[in-house]
Short mmCIF file of N, CA and C in Angstrom, two decimals:
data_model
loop_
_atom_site.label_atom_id
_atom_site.label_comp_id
_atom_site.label_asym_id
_atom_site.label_seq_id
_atom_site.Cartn_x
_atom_site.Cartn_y
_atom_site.Cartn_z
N UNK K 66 -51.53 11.37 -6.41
CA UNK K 66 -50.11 11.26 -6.27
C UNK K 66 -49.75 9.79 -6.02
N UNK K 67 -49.23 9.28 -6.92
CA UNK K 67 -48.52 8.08 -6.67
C UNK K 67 -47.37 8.02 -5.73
N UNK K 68 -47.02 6.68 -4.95
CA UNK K 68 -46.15 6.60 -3.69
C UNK K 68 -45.46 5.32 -4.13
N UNK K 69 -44.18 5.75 -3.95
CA UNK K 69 -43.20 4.93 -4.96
C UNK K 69 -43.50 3.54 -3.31
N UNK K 70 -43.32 2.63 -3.64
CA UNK K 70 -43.57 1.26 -2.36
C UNK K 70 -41.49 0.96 -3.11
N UNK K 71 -41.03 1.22 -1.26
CA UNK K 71 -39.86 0.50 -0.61
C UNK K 71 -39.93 -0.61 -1.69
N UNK K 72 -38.32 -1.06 -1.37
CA UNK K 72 -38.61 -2.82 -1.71
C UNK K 72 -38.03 -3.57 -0.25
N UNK K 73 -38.88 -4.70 -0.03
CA UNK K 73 -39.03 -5.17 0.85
C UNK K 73 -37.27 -6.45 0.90
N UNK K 74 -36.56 -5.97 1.64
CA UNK K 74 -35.08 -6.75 1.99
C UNK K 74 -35.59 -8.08 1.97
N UNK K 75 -35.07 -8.62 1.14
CA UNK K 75 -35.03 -10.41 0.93
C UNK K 75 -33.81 -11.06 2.12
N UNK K 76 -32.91 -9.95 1.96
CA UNK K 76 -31.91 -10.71 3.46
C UNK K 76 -32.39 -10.05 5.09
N UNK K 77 -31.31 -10.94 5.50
CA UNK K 77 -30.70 -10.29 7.36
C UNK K 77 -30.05 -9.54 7.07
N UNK K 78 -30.08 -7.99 7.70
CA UNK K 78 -28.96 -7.46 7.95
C UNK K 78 -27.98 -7.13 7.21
N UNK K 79 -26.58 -7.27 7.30
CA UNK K 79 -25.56 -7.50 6.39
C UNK K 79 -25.54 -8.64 5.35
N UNK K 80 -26.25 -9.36 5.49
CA UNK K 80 -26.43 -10.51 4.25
C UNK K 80 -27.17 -9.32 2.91
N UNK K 81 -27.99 -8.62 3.39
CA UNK K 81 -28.93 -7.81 2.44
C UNK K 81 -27.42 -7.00 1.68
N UNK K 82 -26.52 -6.18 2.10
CA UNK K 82 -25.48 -5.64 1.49
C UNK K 82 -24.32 -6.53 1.10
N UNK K 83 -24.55 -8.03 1.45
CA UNK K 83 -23.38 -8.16 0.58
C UNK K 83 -23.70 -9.13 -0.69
N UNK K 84 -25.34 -9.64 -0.06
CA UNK K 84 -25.67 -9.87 -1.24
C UNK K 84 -25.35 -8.71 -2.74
N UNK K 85 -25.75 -7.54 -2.52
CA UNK K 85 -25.46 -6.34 -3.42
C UNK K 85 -24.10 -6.23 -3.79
N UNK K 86 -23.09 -7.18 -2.89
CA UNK K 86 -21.55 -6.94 -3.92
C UNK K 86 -21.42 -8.14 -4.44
N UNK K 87 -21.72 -9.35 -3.78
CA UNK K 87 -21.40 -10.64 -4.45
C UNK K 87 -22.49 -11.08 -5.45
N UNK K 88 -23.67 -10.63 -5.34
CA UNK K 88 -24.79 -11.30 -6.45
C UNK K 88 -25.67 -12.40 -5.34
N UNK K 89 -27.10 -12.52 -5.86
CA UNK K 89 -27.77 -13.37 -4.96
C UNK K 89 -27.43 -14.77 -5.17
N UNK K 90 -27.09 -14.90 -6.27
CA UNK K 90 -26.66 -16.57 -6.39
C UNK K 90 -25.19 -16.70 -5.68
N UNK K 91 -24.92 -15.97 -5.44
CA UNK K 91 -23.37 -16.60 -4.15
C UNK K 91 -23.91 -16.87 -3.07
N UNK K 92 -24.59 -15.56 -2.51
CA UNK K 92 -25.23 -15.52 -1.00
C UNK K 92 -25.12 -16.66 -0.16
N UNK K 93 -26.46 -17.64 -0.74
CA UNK K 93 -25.92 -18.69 0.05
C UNK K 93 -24.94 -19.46 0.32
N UNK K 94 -23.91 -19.50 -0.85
CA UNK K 94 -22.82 -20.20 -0.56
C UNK K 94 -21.97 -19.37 0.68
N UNK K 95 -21.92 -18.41 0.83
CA UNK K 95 -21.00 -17.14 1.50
C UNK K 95 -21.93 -17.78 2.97
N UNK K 96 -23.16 -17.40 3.23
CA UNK K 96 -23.75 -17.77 3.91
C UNK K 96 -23.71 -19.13 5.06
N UNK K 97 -23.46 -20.08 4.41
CA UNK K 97 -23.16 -21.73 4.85
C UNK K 97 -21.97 -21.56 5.07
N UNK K 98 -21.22 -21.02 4.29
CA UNK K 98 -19.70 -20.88 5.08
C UNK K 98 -19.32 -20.04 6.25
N UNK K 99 -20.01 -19.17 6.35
CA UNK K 99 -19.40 -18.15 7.44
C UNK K 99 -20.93 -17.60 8.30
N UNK K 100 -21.82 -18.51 8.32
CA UNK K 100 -22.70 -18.57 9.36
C UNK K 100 -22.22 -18.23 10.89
N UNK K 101 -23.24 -17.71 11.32
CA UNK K 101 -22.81 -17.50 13.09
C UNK K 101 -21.27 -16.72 12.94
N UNK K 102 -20.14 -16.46 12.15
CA UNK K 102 -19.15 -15.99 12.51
C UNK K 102 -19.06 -14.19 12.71
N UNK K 103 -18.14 -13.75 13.29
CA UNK K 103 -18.16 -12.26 13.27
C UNK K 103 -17.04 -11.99 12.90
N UNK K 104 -17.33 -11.09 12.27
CA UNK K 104 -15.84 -10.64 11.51
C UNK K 104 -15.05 -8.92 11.71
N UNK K 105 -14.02 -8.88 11.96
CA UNK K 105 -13.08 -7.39 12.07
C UNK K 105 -12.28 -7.28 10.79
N UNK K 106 -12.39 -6.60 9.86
CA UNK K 106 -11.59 -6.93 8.53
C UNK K 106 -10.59 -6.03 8.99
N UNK K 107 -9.36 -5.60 8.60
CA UNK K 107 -8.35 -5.10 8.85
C UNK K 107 -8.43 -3.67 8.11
N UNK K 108 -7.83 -2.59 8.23
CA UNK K 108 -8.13 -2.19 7.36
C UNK K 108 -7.35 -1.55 6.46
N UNK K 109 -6.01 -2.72 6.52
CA UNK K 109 -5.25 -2.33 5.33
C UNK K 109 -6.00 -4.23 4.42
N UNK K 110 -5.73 -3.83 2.95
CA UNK K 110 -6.27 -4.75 2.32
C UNK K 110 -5.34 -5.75 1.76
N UNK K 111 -3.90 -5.38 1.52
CA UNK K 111 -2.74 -6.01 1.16
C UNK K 111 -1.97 -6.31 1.97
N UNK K 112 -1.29 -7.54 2.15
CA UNK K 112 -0.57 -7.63 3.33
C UNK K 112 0.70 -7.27 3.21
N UNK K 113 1.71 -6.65 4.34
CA UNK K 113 2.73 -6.40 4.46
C UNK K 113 3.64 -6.91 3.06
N UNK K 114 3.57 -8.31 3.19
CA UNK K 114 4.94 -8.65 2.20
C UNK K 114 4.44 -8.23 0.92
N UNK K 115 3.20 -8.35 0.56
CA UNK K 115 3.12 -8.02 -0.69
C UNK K 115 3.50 -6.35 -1.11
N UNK K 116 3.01 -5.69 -0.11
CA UNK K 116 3.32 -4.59 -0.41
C UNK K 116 4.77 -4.02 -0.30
N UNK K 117 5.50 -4.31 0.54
CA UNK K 117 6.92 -4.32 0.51
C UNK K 117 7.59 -4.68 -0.99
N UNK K 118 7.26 -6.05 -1.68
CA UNK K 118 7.69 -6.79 -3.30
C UNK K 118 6.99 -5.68 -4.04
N UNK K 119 5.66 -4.63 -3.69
CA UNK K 119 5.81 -3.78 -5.09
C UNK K 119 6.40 -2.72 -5.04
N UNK K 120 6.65 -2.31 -3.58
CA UNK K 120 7.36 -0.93 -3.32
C UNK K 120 8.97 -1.35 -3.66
N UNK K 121 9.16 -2.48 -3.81
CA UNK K 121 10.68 -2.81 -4.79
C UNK K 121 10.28 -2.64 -5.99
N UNK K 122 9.25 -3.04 -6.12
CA UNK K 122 9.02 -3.02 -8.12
C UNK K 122 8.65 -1.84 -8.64
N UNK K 123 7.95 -1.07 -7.97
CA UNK K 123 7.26 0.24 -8.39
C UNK K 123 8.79 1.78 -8.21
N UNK K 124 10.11 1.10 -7.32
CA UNK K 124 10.79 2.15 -6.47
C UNK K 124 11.47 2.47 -7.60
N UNK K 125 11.65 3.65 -8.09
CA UNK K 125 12.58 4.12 -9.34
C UNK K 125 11.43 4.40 -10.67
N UNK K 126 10.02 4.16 -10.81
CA UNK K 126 9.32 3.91 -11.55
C UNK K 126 8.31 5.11 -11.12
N UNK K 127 7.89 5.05 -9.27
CA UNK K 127 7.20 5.86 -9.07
C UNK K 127 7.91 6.59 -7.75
N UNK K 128 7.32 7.38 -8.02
CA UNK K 128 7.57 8.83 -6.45
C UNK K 128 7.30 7.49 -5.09
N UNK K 129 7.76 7.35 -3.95
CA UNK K 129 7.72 7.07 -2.71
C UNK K 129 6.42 8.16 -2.06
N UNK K 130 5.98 9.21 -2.71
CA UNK K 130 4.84 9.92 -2.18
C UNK K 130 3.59 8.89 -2.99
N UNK K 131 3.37 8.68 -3.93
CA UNK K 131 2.60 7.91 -5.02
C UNK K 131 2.19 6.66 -4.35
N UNK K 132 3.40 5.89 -4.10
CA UNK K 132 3.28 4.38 -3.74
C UNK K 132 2.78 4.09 -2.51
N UNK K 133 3.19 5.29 -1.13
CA UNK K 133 2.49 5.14 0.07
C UNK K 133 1.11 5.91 -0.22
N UNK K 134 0.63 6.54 -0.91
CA UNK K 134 -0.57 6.83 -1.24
C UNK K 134 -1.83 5.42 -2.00
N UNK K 135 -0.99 5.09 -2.63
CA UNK K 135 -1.54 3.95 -3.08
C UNK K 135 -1.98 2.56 -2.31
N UNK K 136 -1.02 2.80 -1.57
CA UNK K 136 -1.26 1.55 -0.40
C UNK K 136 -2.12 1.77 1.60
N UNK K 137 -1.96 3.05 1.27
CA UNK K 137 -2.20 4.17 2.69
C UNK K 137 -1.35 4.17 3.85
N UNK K 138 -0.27 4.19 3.06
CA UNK K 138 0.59 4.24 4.14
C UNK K 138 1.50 5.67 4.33
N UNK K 139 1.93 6.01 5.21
CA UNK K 139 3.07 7.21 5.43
C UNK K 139 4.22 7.18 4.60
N UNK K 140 4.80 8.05 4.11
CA UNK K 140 6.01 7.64 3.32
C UNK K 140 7.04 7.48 4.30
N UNK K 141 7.23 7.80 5.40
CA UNK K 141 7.93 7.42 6.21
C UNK K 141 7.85 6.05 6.59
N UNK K 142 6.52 5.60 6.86
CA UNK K 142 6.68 4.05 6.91
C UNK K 142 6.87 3.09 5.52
N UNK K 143 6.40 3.43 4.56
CA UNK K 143 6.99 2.99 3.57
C UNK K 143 8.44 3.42 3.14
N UNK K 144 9.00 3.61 3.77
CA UNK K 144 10.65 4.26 3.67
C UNK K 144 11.23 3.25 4.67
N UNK K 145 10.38 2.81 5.86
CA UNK K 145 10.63 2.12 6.45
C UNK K 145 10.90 0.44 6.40
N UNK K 146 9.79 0.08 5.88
CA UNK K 146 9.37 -1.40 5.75
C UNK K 146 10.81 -1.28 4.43
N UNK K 147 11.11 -0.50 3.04
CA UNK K 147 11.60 -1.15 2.66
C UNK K 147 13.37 -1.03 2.97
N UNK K 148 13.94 -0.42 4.14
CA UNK K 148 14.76 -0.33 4.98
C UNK K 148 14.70 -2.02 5.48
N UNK K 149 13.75 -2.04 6.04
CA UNK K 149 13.67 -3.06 7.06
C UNK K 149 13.62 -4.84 5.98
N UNK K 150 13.39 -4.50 4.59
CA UNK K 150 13.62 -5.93 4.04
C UNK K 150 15.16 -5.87 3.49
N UNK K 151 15.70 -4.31 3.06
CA UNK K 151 17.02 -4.39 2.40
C UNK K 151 17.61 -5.54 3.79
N UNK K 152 17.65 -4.57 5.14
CA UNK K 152 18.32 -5.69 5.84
C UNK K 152 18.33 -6.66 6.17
N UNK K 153 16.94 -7.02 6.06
CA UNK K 153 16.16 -8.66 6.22
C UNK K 153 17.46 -9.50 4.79
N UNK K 154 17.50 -9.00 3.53
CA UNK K 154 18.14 -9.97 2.77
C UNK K 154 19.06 -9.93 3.02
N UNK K 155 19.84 -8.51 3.14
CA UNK K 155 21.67 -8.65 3.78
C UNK K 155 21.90 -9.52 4.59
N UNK K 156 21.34 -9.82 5.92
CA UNK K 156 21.03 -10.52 6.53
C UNK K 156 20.83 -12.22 6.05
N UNK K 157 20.13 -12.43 5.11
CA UNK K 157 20.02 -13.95 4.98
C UNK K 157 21.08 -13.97 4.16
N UNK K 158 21.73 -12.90 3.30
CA UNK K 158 22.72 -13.18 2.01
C UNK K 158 24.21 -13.60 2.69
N UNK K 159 24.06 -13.13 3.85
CA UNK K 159 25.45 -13.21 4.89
C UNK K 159 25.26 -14.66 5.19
N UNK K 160 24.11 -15.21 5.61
CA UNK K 160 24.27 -16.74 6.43
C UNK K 160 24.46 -17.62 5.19
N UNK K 161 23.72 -17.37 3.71
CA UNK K 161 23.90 -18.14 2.94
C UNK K 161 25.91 -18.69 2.17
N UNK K 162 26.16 -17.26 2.70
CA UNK K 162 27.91 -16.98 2.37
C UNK K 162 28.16 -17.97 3.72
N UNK K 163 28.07 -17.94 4.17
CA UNK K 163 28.66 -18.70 5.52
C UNK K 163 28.95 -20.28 5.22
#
């Protein structure tokens, strides 16, 4: 019976998995840059404003169930945020009239 042999991790740790998304020829560059650091990624991936500018672009195009699905948000809070920019511009459109 043959015995399949592991392969032996060329990285540390998390260097070994991200070598596997970025490719080994980045590694080190990724590596030298963000040595010694620790990281908490967030775990939404788009930030607020951007997602607010597509839930204007996408609103009339797609369901408000669709678009907070797409982004992981509640449709209530996405009902929210784009509440909260209509008044953000009323708001600047008033001082610019001024």
């Amino acid at each position: 019976m043959e015995r399949k042999q592991e392969r032996t991790p060329v990285y540390a740790g998390v260097y070994e998995e991200i070598a596997e998304i970025i490719g080994e020829e980045r590694i080190g560059e990724f590596y030298e840059r963000f040595k010694g650091q620790q990281f908490v990624f967030p775990m939404k991936l788009y930030s607020k404003e951007y997602v607010v500018q597509e839930i204007k672009r996408l609103q009339g195009k797609q369901k408000i169930s669709d678009i907070a699905k797409k982004f992981g948000y509640s449709e209530r809070y996405v009902r929210k945020m784009l509440a909260e920019s209509n008044r953000c511009e009323e708001i600047c459109m008033g001082e610019e009239s001024s």
